[in-house]
XYZ file of C-alpha atoms in Angstrom:
669
model
C 30.155 29.997 13.734
C 29.254 26.640 14.273
C 27.798 25.072 11.884
C 24.147 22.695 11.388
C 23.165 19.760 9.923
C 20.118 18.444 8.512
C 18.653 18.015 5.373
C 15.607 18.456 5.679
C 15.482 21.300 7.110
C 14.607 24.783 5.253
C 15.707 28.681 6.496
C 12.847 28.892 8.581
C 14.011 25.983 10.354
C 17.584 27.240 9.754
C 17.175 29.819 11.734
C 14.513 27.819 14.946
C 17.615 26.052 15.401
C 19.486 29.340 15.546
C 17.498 30.236 18.350
C 17.620 27.861 19.993
C 15.132 24.918 21.395
C 11.724 25.929 20.687
C 9.440 23.675 23.817
C 10.833 26.553 25.843
C 7.717 29.178 24.326
C 5.266 25.726 24.119
C 2.640 25.084 26.938
C 2.663 22.708 29.497
C -0.069 19.882 28.862
C -2.939 20.863 32.268
C -0.388 22.763 33.047
C 2.497 19.431 33.935
C 6.428 19.391 34.130
C 8.389 19.331 30.677
C 9.000 15.513 29.571
C 11.883 13.986 28.453
C 13.321 11.250 26.822
C 16.377 9.089 26.976
C 18.166 7.720 24.047
C 20.460 5.805 22.326
C 22.491 7.029 17.747
C 24.334 4.013 17.472
C 25.163 2.176 13.648
C 24.807 -1.412 14.524
C 27.316 -1.484 18.203
C 28.645 0.993 17.689
C 27.690 4.265 19.602
C 27.482 7.728 17.659
C 28.578 10.708 19.836
C 28.659 14.392 18.825
C 25.274 13.586 16.819
C 23.081 16.870 16.884
C 19.714 15.702 17.940
C 16.760 16.779 17.707
C 13.162 15.890 18.620
C 10.471 17.439 16.086
C 6.818 18.068 16.144
C 5.613 17.099 12.102
C 4.264 19.166 9.938
C -0.480 18.594 10.077
C -0.805 19.185 6.583
C 0.818 19.634 3.380
C 3.794 21.583 2.723
C 2.795 22.310 6.812
C 6.183 23.383 8.205
C 8.060 20.618 10.755
C 8.518 22.296 14.490
C 11.427 21.423 16.377
C 10.151 20.384 19.689
C 13.843 20.887 21.440
C 18.029 19.984 20.437
C 20.484 18.272 22.337
C 24.287 16.876 21.324
C 24.861 12.743 22.160
C 27.270 12.703 24.558
C 30.599 9.794 23.696
C 28.407 6.431 25.050
C 26.174 7.654 21.626
C 23.593 8.630 24.560
C 21.220 11.716 25.113
C 18.293 13.388 26.660
C 15.307 15.725 25.089
C 13.732 17.418 27.594
C 10.600 18.700 26.418
C 6.207 19.712 26.270
C 4.017 17.226 24.607
C 1.533 18.385 22.200
C -1.867 18.531 23.444
C -2.374 16.839 20.286
C -2.525 13.206 20.818
C -2.254 12.050 16.788
C 0.739 14.858 16.701
C 3.615 13.087 14.688
C 7.219 12.926 16.749
C 9.972 12.025 15.333
C 13.576 12.177 15.998
C 16.867 13.406 13.212
C 20.559 12.593 14.304
C 22.702 14.618 12.099
C 26.649 13.419 12.477
C 29.040 15.737 10.531
C 30.374 14.808 7.473
C 33.848 15.981 5.789
C 35.146 19.163 6.031
C 33.844 21.220 3.331
C 31.124 19.149 1.969
C 28.070 20.932 1.012
C 24.155 19.996 -1.276
C 24.274 17.719 -3.857
C 24.515 21.511 -5.927
C 27.661 22.213 -5.121
C 26.157 25.880 -4.045
C 24.264 25.233 -0.788
C 25.274 26.104 3.122
C 27.671 23.042 4.351
C 25.623 20.099 5.078
C 26.038 16.466 7.090
C 26.545 13.632 4.760
C 24.896 11.326 7.773
C 21.235 12.195 8.795
C 19.612 9.038 10.784
C 15.761 9.287 12.205
C 13.519 7.420 14.267
C 9.567 7.341 14.629
C 8.923 8.760 19.074
C 4.894 8.224 17.382
C 2.800 5.297 16.448
C 3.382 3.279 19.179
C 4.197 4.039 23.339
C 7.619 5.262 23.771
C 10.075 2.537 25.060
C 12.450 4.152 27.940
C 15.325 4.466 25.424
C 15.238 5.615 22.041
C 17.437 3.447 20.396
C 18.694 6.342 15.868
C 20.260 3.641 13.770
C 20.454 2.566 10.733
C 16.816 -0.345 10.990
C 15.149 3.140 12.755
C 16.296 4.687 9.205
C 15.143 2.634 6.443
C 11.561 2.300 8.626
C 11.049 6.072 8.792
C 12.173 6.890 4.674
C 10.229 3.546 4.132
C 6.896 4.242 6.058
C 6.887 7.989 5.746
C 8.311 8.086 2.561
C 5.232 9.814 0.536
C 5.358 12.971 3.601
C 8.866 13.176 3.740
C 10.271 16.984 1.252
C 12.508 19.172 1.442
C 11.493 20.846 4.968
C 11.124 17.723 6.613
C 8.620 14.992 7.873
C 4.856 16.590 7.127
C 0.999 15.695 5.731
C -2.467 15.000 5.997
C -4.382 13.039 8.384
C -4.665 10.198 8.331
C -1.944 8.874 6.449
C 0.510 10.817 8.158
C -0.246 9.017 11.428
C -0.808 5.756 9.622
C 2.362 6.080 8.282
C 3.782 6.396 11.168
C 2.977 3.400 13.347
C 3.532 0.620 9.729
C 6.966 2.328 10.360
C 6.426 0.168 13.940
C 6.023 -3.028 12.239
C 9.915 -2.446 10.342
C 11.951 -1.800 13.457
C 12.171 -1.762 17.159
C 12.500 1.848 18.861
C 13.269 0.433 21.875
C 15.655 -2.257 20.939
C 16.746 -0.569 17.259
C 16.727 -4.137 15.898
C 13.484 -5.853 13.964
C 10.283 -5.332 14.560
C 7.772 -7.716 15.662
C 5.210 -8.079 12.769
C 8.482 -8.784 10.502
C 9.858 -10.868 12.523
C 8.122 -13.566 13.051
C 5.424 -15.339 11.202
C 3.913 -14.822 7.794
C 6.968 -13.138 7.924
C 10.279 -13.222 8.879
C 12.040 -16.700 7.254
C 9.242 -17.507 5.591
C 10.686 -14.110 3.250
C 13.751 -12.291 2.096
C 11.911 -9.214 2.995
C 13.869 -9.050 7.008
C 16.545 -9.933 5.010
C 16.256 -6.938 2.698
C 15.670 -4.474 5.093
C 19.103 -5.095 7.366
C 20.556 -4.932 3.877
C 19.263 -1.696 3.120
C 20.347 -0.621 6.503
C 23.652 -2.129 6.189
C 23.880 0.645 2.707
C 23.215 3.505 5.023
C 25.829 2.066 7.798
C 28.267 1.813 4.047
C 27.900 6.006 4.899
C 27.234 6.520 8.301
C 30.922 4.358 9.348
C 32.323 3.634 5.759
C 32.086 6.350 4.592
C 30.635 6.319 1.069
C 28.370 8.057 1.351
C 28.736 10.117 -1.999
C 28.682 6.309 -3.935
C 25.661 6.079 -1.839
C 23.819 9.393 -3.017
C 25.400 9.397 -6.585
C 23.613 5.460 -6.746
C 20.559 6.932 -4.955
C 19.970 9.556 -6.874
C 16.603 9.371 -9.044
C 16.159 10.680 -12.418
C 16.080 13.907 -13.413
C 16.228 15.098 -9.674
C 18.244 16.390 -7.104
C 21.150 13.995 -5.413
C 20.275 13.310 -1.624
C 22.536 15.243 0.575
C 22.651 12.590 3.348
C 21.634 9.223 4.668
C 17.845 9.497 5.061
C 17.160 11.200 1.805
C 18.908 9.018 0.316
C 16.834 6.390 1.560
C 13.884 7.684 0.812
C 14.854 8.394 -2.523
C 14.952 4.161 -3.317
C 11.432 4.399 -1.659
C 10.101 5.968 -4.466
C 12.213 4.006 -7.792
C 13.110 0.615 -5.512
C 14.417 -0.899 -9.361
C 16.673 1.679 -9.963
C 20.387 1.206 -9.635
C 19.550 -1.747 -7.438
C 22.482 -3.716 -7.504
C 24.453 -1.408 -7.827
C 23.093 -0.061 -3.793
C 23.371 -4.034 -3.550
C 26.841 -3.878 -3.772
C 27.780 -1.314 -1.956
C 26.397 -2.179 1.080
C 27.293 -5.832 0.569
C 30.522 -3.282 1.697
C 29.165 -3.069 5.125
C 27.488 -6.578 6.242
C 26.394 -4.704 9.697
C 23.020 -6.532 10.287
C 22.689 -10.127 10.152
C 21.179 -11.967 8.338
C 20.911 -9.940 5.102
C 20.284 -10.313 1.566
C 23.157 -13.639 -0.557
C 22.215 -11.245 -3.697
C 20.981 -8.313 -5.874
C 17.100 -7.430 -6.102
C 16.027 -7.510 -8.983
C 13.797 -4.291 -6.503
C 14.698 -2.678 -3.373
C 10.008 -2.695 -2.234
C 9.751 -3.704 1.453
C 6.530 -5.789 1.599
C 5.875 -6.622 4.582
C 2.393 -9.807 4.620
C -0.228 -8.785 7.651
C -1.862 -12.528 9.061
C -4.677 -10.549 11.239
C -5.075 -12.607 14.285
C -3.409 -15.923 11.979
C -6.649 -17.828 11.724
C -9.031 -14.983 9.362
C -7.508 -15.156 6.772
C -7.878 -17.658 4.129
C -8.393 -16.300 0.540
C -8.585 -12.292 0.156
C -10.440 -11.500 -2.742
C -10.307 -8.331 -2.765
C -9.486 -4.209 -0.369
C -11.513 -0.971 0.527
C -10.396 1.599 2.529
C -13.038 3.466 4.981
C -11.465 7.715 5.547
C -9.499 6.678 8.157
C -7.489 3.893 6.147
C -8.658 1.376 7.978
C -8.968 -2.043 5.445
C -12.307 -4.405 4.513
C -11.083 -7.201 3.086
C -13.185 -10.103 1.418
C -12.678 -13.531 2.368
C -13.753 -15.816 -0.018
C -13.430 -18.735 2.278
C -13.797 -20.415 5.708
C -10.271 -20.721 7.632
C -8.519 -24.341 8.188
C -4.712 -23.694 7.335
C -5.266 -27.284 6.269
C -5.781 -26.908 2.111
C -5.988 -30.703 2.489
C -9.501 -30.130 4.542
C -12.638 -28.394 2.595
C -14.091 -25.753 2.830
C -16.823 -23.657 2.589
C -17.533 -20.203 1.599
C -16.603 -17.338 4.220
C -19.266 -16.421 6.164
C -17.430 -12.954 7.515
C -16.062 -9.922 5.832
C -12.170 -8.961 7.450
C -11.479 -5.121 8.927
C -7.996 -4.182 9.986
C -6.497 -1.591 11.111
C -3.468 0.093 8.505
C -0.835 -1.477 11.069
C -2.489 -5.096 10.063
C -4.679 -5.764 13.930
C -8.341 -6.335 13.996
C -10.447 -3.389 13.877
C -12.377 -3.932 17.418
C -15.651 -7.053 17.000
C -13.467 -7.652 14.119
C -14.774 -9.982 11.551
C -17.667 -8.855 11.087
C -20.813 -12.247 10.362
C -24.541 -12.304 9.421
C -25.917 -10.341 7.248
C -25.703 -12.792 4.260
C -22.138 -13.484 4.389
C -20.900 -16.387 2.130
C -18.707 -16.749 -0.647
C -17.956 -13.491 -0.658
C -14.591 -12.974 -4.062
C -14.119 -9.646 -6.166
C -16.751 -7.178 -4.228
C -15.983 -5.759 -1.118
C -16.541 -1.490 -0.616
C -17.190 1.258 1.424
C -19.440 4.316 0.263
C -19.373 7.889 1.082
C -21.767 7.095 3.973
C -18.948 4.081 5.645
C -20.743 1.279 5.724
C -19.157 -1.096 4.299
C -21.015 -3.230 1.214
C -19.749 -6.989 0.278
C -20.642 -9.543 -2.472
C -22.165 -12.580 -1.718
C -20.480 -14.915 -4.534
C -20.610 -18.779 -3.010
C -16.854 -19.223 -3.375
C -15.777 -22.890 -1.458
C -13.830 -25.493 -1.641
C -14.884 -28.736 -3.743
C -15.892 -30.930 -1.567
C -18.259 -28.354 0.575
C -21.442 -30.515 0.904
C -23.490 -26.890 0.982
C -25.149 -25.699 -1.965
C -24.347 -22.547 -3.033
C -26.931 -21.417 -5.448
C -29.286 -19.997 -2.585
C -26.145 -17.628 -1.362
C -24.228 -16.525 -4.268
C -27.260 -13.460 -4.375
C -27.033 -11.017 -2.138
C -24.865 -8.303 -0.861
C -24.129 -7.440 2.431
C -23.481 -4.306 5.026
C -21.666 -3.374 7.506
C -21.408 -0.150 9.430
C -18.379 1.263 10.398
C -19.283 -0.616 13.608
C -19.093 -3.427 11.946
C -23.048 -3.230 13.035
C -25.123 -5.865 10.563
C -26.685 -3.561 8.354
C -28.313 -6.127 5.493
C -30.884 -8.821 7.171
C -30.091 -12.211 7.290
C -30.596 -12.976 4.386
C -28.048 -10.757 2.476
C -30.117 -7.509 0.702
C -31.321 -9.339 -2.934
C -33.236 -7.037 -5.269
C -31.995 -5.313 -8.896
C -31.641 -9.093 -10.288
C -28.403 -10.470 -8.220
C -26.872 -13.621 -8.820
C -22.785 -13.934 -8.664
C -22.044 -11.121 -7.731
C -18.481 -9.312 -7.771
C -17.407 -5.693 -8.806
C -18.876 -3.253 -6.879
C -17.846 0.119 -5.745
C -19.896 3.527 -4.927
C -19.752 7.010 -6.492
C -19.792 10.258 -4.488
C -23.710 10.565 -4.504
C -24.184 7.805 -2.487
C -24.322 5.534 -5.074
C -23.038 1.636 -4.613
C -23.337 -0.606 -7.665
C -22.484 -4.298 -8.541
C -20.998 -6.183 -11.485
C -23.601 -9.578 -11.994
C -20.954 -12.329 -13.299
C -23.645 -14.948 -13.049
C -26.965 -12.277 -14.713
C -24.697 -9.950 -17.347
C -26.006 -7.144 -15.693
C -25.525 -4.375 -12.796
C -27.424 -3.497 -10.024
C -27.811 0.035 -8.869
C -28.745 0.900 -4.989
C -29.734 4.107 -5.229
C -28.074 6.376 -2.155
C -27.123 3.521 -0.841
C -31.145 1.655 -0.219
C -31.282 -1.330 -1.281
C -34.796 -1.472 -1.179
C -34.564 0.739 -4.406
C -32.418 -1.064 -6.553
C -33.266 -1.747 -9.624
C -31.556 -4.434 -12.673
C -29.300 -2.961 -15.206
C -29.286 -4.477 -18.395
C -25.842 -4.605 -20.290
C -25.832 -5.631 -23.943
C -22.217 -6.574 -24.346
C -21.026 -7.322 -21.119
C -20.915 -11.257 -20.270
C -19.590 -12.150 -16.930
C -19.386 -8.861 -15.861
C -16.931 -8.241 -13.652
C -14.652 -5.834 -12.520
C -16.061 -1.842 -12.374
C -14.695 1.488 -11.115
C -16.208 4.570 -10.735
C -14.608 7.491 -12.308
C -14.319 11.182 -11.147
C -17.951 12.202 -13.658
C -19.305 9.502 -11.373
C -19.894 7.381 -14.340
C -19.523 3.166 -14.123
C -16.716 1.130 -15.762
C -17.472 -2.823 -15.328
C -15.556 -5.451 -17.580
C -16.391 -8.551 -19.985
C -14.007 -10.881 -18.657
C -15.977 -13.628 -21.268
C -16.824 -11.165 -24.042
C -13.974 -8.782 -24.596
C -15.576 -5.569 -23.670
C -15.779 -2.803 -20.920
C -19.065 -1.444 -21.281
C -19.421 2.635 -19.620
C -23.416 3.540 -17.670
C -24.218 7.420 -17.147
C -24.538 7.947 -13.179
C -28.698 7.571 -13.715
C -27.828 3.866 -15.064
C -28.001 4.395 -18.229
C -26.313 2.449 -21.224
C -23.841 4.990 -22.595
C -21.041 3.086 -24.730
C -19.254 0.040 -25.113
C -15.925 -0.584 -26.156
C -14.114 -3.530 -27.356
C -11.376 -3.187 -28.886
C -7.362 -2.134 -27.216
C -6.411 -4.857 -27.105
C -8.939 -5.960 -24.041
C -8.412 -9.340 -23.800
C -10.345 -11.961 -20.623
C -10.527 -8.777 -18.915
C -10.742 -8.771 -15.560
C -9.252 -5.287 -12.951
C -10.544 -1.560 -14.302
C -9.552 1.260 -12.582
C -9.784 5.216 -13.077
C -7.524 8.747 -13.167
C -7.944 11.694 -11.833
C -8.643 12.531 -15.420
C -11.259 10.176 -16.052
C -9.405 7.218 -17.890
C -9.760 4.118 -17.546
C -7.004 1.832 -16.883
C -8.207 -2.560 -17.503
C -6.021 -5.509 -16.786
C -6.637 -7.955 -19.295
C -5.666 -11.456 -18.138
C -5.170 -13.623 -21.773
C -6.108 -16.018 -20.794
C -8.098 -16.408 -17.154
C -12.033 -17.676 -16.678
C -14.010 -16.449 -13.758
C -16.163 -19.475 -12.956
C -19.278 -18.067 -12.898
C -21.881 -18.529 -15.087
C -20.665 -22.141 -16.733
C -17.104 -21.485 -15.264
C -15.999 -23.622 -12.877
C -13.215 -22.573 -10.062
C -11.630 -25.660 -11.786
C -11.183 -24.033 -14.862
C -9.310 -20.668 -13.379
C -7.331 -23.150 -11.397
C -5.559 -24.762 -14.897
C -5.787 -21.642 -17.439
C -3.594 -20.283 -14.031
C -1.522 -23.447 -14.697
C -1.071 -22.244 -17.380
C -0.013 -19.385 -17.528
C 2.051 -20.411 -14.693
C 4.215 -22.696 -18.060
C 4.896 -19.790 -20.164
C 0.566 -19.340 -21.767
C 0.486 -16.331 -21.671
C -1.090 -14.151 -24.249
C -2.283 -10.819 -24.079
C -1.666 -10.640 -20.781
C -1.331 -6.206 -20.156
C -3.454 -3.420 -19.240
C -5.332 -1.565 -22.439
C -5.943 2.452 -21.497
C -9.562 3.660 -21.988
C -9.830 7.594 -22.882
C -12.455 9.382 -20.815
C -14.697 9.498 -24.278
C -14.840 6.259 -24.408
C -12.300 5.406 -27.188
C -9.446 3.013 -26.276
C -5.435 3.305 -27.052
C -4.622 1.701 -30.543
C -2.418 -0.979 -28.823
C -2.622 -2.726 -24.942
C 0.272 -2.080 -22.605
C 3.397 -4.496 -21.374
C 5.891 -5.119 -19.967
C 6.500 -4.281 -15.558
C 5.616 -7.575 -14.447
C 3.074 -8.178 -16.641
C 1.993 -12.337 -15.848
C -1.512 -12.753 -15.446
C -3.424 -9.434 -14.101
C -5.981 -9.204 -12.271
C -6.206 -6.022 -9.208
C -5.500 -2.502 -10.663
C -5.006 0.917 -9.284
C -4.312 4.375 -9.608
C -2.314 6.116 -7.492
C -2.810 9.765 -6.080
C -0.518 10.873 -9.345
C -2.095 9.278 -11.732
C 1.116 5.908 -11.306
C -1.049 2.515 -12.682
C -0.645 -0.344 -10.405
C -1.256 -4.045 -11.763
C -1.544 -7.273 -9.012
C -0.777 -10.716 -10.822
C -2.084 -14.432 -10.161
C 1.223 -15.636 -10.797
C 4.312 -14.721 -11.047
C 4.710 -13.187 -7.340
C 5.280 -9.921 -8.484
C 3.914 -6.714 -9.836
C 3.771 -4.145 -12.035
C 4.230 -0.086 -12.460
C 2.996 2.119 -15.253
C 3.659 5.831 -16.276
C -0.312 6.980 -16.206
C -1.648 10.586 -17.738
C 0.165 12.737 -15.274
C 4.052 12.117 -17.152
C 5.373 14.743 -14.844
C 5.417 12.097 -12.333
C 6.617 9.616 -14.013
C 11.074 9.233 -14.509
C 12.464 12.240 -17.515
C 11.243 10.739 -20.933
C 8.626 8.034 -20.153
C 5.337 7.710 -22.169
C 2.154 6.663 -20.737
C 1.831 2.778 -20.191
C 6.018 3.388 -19.849
C 6.655 0.559 -17.680
C 8.422 1.641 -14.365
C 9.167 -1.787 -12.945
C 11.636 -3.548 -14.362
C 10.949 -4.712 -17.993
C 10.767 -8.198 -17.189
C 10.164 -8.660 -13.182
C 8.437 -5.997 -12.493
C 9.213 -5.501 -7.760
C 8.914 -8.633 -7.374
C 8.449 -10.883 -3.698
C 8.937 -13.761 -1.933
C 6.373 -12.738 -0.067
C 3.618 -12.772 -3.377
C 1.337 -14.910 -4.712
C -1.214 -15.507 -6.285
C -3.042 -11.654 -6.330
C -6.371 -10.469 -7.633
C -7.528 -7.234 -5.590
C -4.592 -4.689 -5.524
C -5.293 -1.081 -3.682
C -3.568 1.912 -2.320
C -4.178 3.290 0.692
C -4.219 7.322 2.581
C -0.411 6.367 3.676
C 0.596 5.181 -0.205
C 1.284 1.236 0.888
C 0.218 -0.713 -2.109
C -2.128 -4.044 -0.419
C -2.678 -7.039 -2.138
C -4.047 -10.076 -1.383
C -3.381 -13.030 -1.725
C -5.841 -15.169 -2.454
C -4.795 -18.308 -3.760
C -1.889 -20.125 -3.423
C 0.601 -20.612 -5.641
C -0.040 -24.295 -6.090
C -3.801 -24.339 -5.824
C -5.403 -27.461 -3.929
C -8.586 -27.213 -4.869
C -10.598 -28.542 -1.430
C -9.374 -25.572 0.793
C -6.741 -22.671 -2.545
C -7.115 -20.349 -0.628
C -3.501 -17.824 0.301
C -3.870 -16.005 4.002
C -1.776 -12.690 3.950
C -2.439 -8.953 2.799
C 1.058 -7.749 1.581
C 1.377 -4.472 1.345
C 4.283 -3.088 -0.654
C 5.422 0.330 2.414
C 5.279 3.959 0.411
C 6.072 1.927 -2.488
C 2.533 5.094 -4.032
C 1.431 8.277 -3.952
C -1.060 8.106 -1.599
C -4.549 8.973 -2.504
C -8.612 9.773 -0.880
C -10.674 6.670 0.980
C -13.125 6.236 0.427
C -12.943 5.920 -2.932
C -15.719 7.433 -4.411
C -13.904 8.351 -8.293
C -10.802 8.733 -9.872
C -7.853 8.761 -6.891
C -7.738 12.222 -5.471
C -5.186 13.351 -3.401
C -5.465 13.191 0.016
């Protein structure tokens, strides 16, 4: 009896395969004829004949089983044709697996399962226009493994909307399924030769090639195996495991990849971690000093922008007068960027409320040499409908004692909160009705900055100038003040699913509100680059307001700024220096490597997850696909006339997805 290959199938799917293609039972859309998709399976330029090629429709929901739409086998030239009937749902995610046989008698990683082929190559058919000929090779497999890392499990690919659909689109930003080459987004600026990501991506493809044609499958599976997890049984699963734990065995994996240098350019040396950092530059003339990011229900990113765009850092720039909105694949949303409604020099404050409206805090940022007096313009928030229609008046919403607003947060009831960095207070906007906003004094805070709502609807606000955090009840009543626990020049705040707060301690960075200036911030950042980083850490504050006795350090913490908690309660931290991201074990120890404790670094202890695509990062957020988004807020060497960075950066598939918008704690989608 002929053996079947394909590690990602359950017994039910195997039964489906044995019964033959299921497309015969599927109705053709509008009574039409079956669709056909031509393709070729390759390793580099070499065709792979005899591969069992199967087209699936991904499971629509967590735990849902994928469905087989067609099956065939590649010829000696690697080519195949899949005849199927396209699902009626235009957002259905379709993907292809090409399974090749392994050594006779090969079995699964536990040695007990049914015989398995060690080579599984993959490509996503959805998320972009189908090519005339679909190429399935190591590059397209790496793209699937990273972009869909959080949706690929024992049964195959499945997950909830919109994260799964968005992830399919992002796969096409990495590999071109029509050529098997590097996709334009990864090949061109601000990626391409400007960062090492393209070379890293090719090196990952070489790593799979070491198994596909180099015979080093057992080495690959041993090195890719995550601590405490089952050993991967094929190349796709090995790549997925690397995406989940990119710092594990990084040097050993590089050495194996170097044995089969099929794709070029490749890395010349081992990375600290195999994170894939993809830059988004928008239309190339709109991002200048992105401060923070907020996601709507569809996973679109709303981004605050410090400055008016200018590519020349020597040209004095005034405050940004637009809010950016990008699709999950980095394109401008229809009509974006959006203007008006009082926008000027937005900083760290942007959020999306329960009705889908976007709110932006007008801090008044501008470069030195701008002739505008920002004082009248730094006292409002702006509001936009989901489609970008301006909802705030031309001068912005000004009630609630707003002065130099920074962090924003929204809760499930519709309330929006504003941290008034220049007024030592917060503004509470009930039901998103800015005409009813009122100011709430926060006596324990000086320079209120970061803001986050917990699952109970309480607000947590950091005081950058007071080394403290204040907790407010949903109605605005001041509940408690928190000091100690290592709080030192705190900036970002995030809450987890259990109501705990995680606070990033920059240690030395003074925010430029009140009596502080952007020059003070730049000087402190330069001192941090030179090694003066006392107090750089993360503080855990329990839901009852009790801080952990000692702050958490390591994992690449450098000048911590933005912080977010993913769907596994794992903690992610951006740094305003050092070109790296830190990842810490959260309160759900089951999601951490075996033996880890809360706060222990998961990212490499000295370097974190580094990338030359990162600059000075402020905002960090996680989307419904599990991508970690970061804002390249300032350039590495900021020029005070125009210090702004010009990119957003994604760590593709690195985190557990979260439901959006963020209305209190990292809910799973």
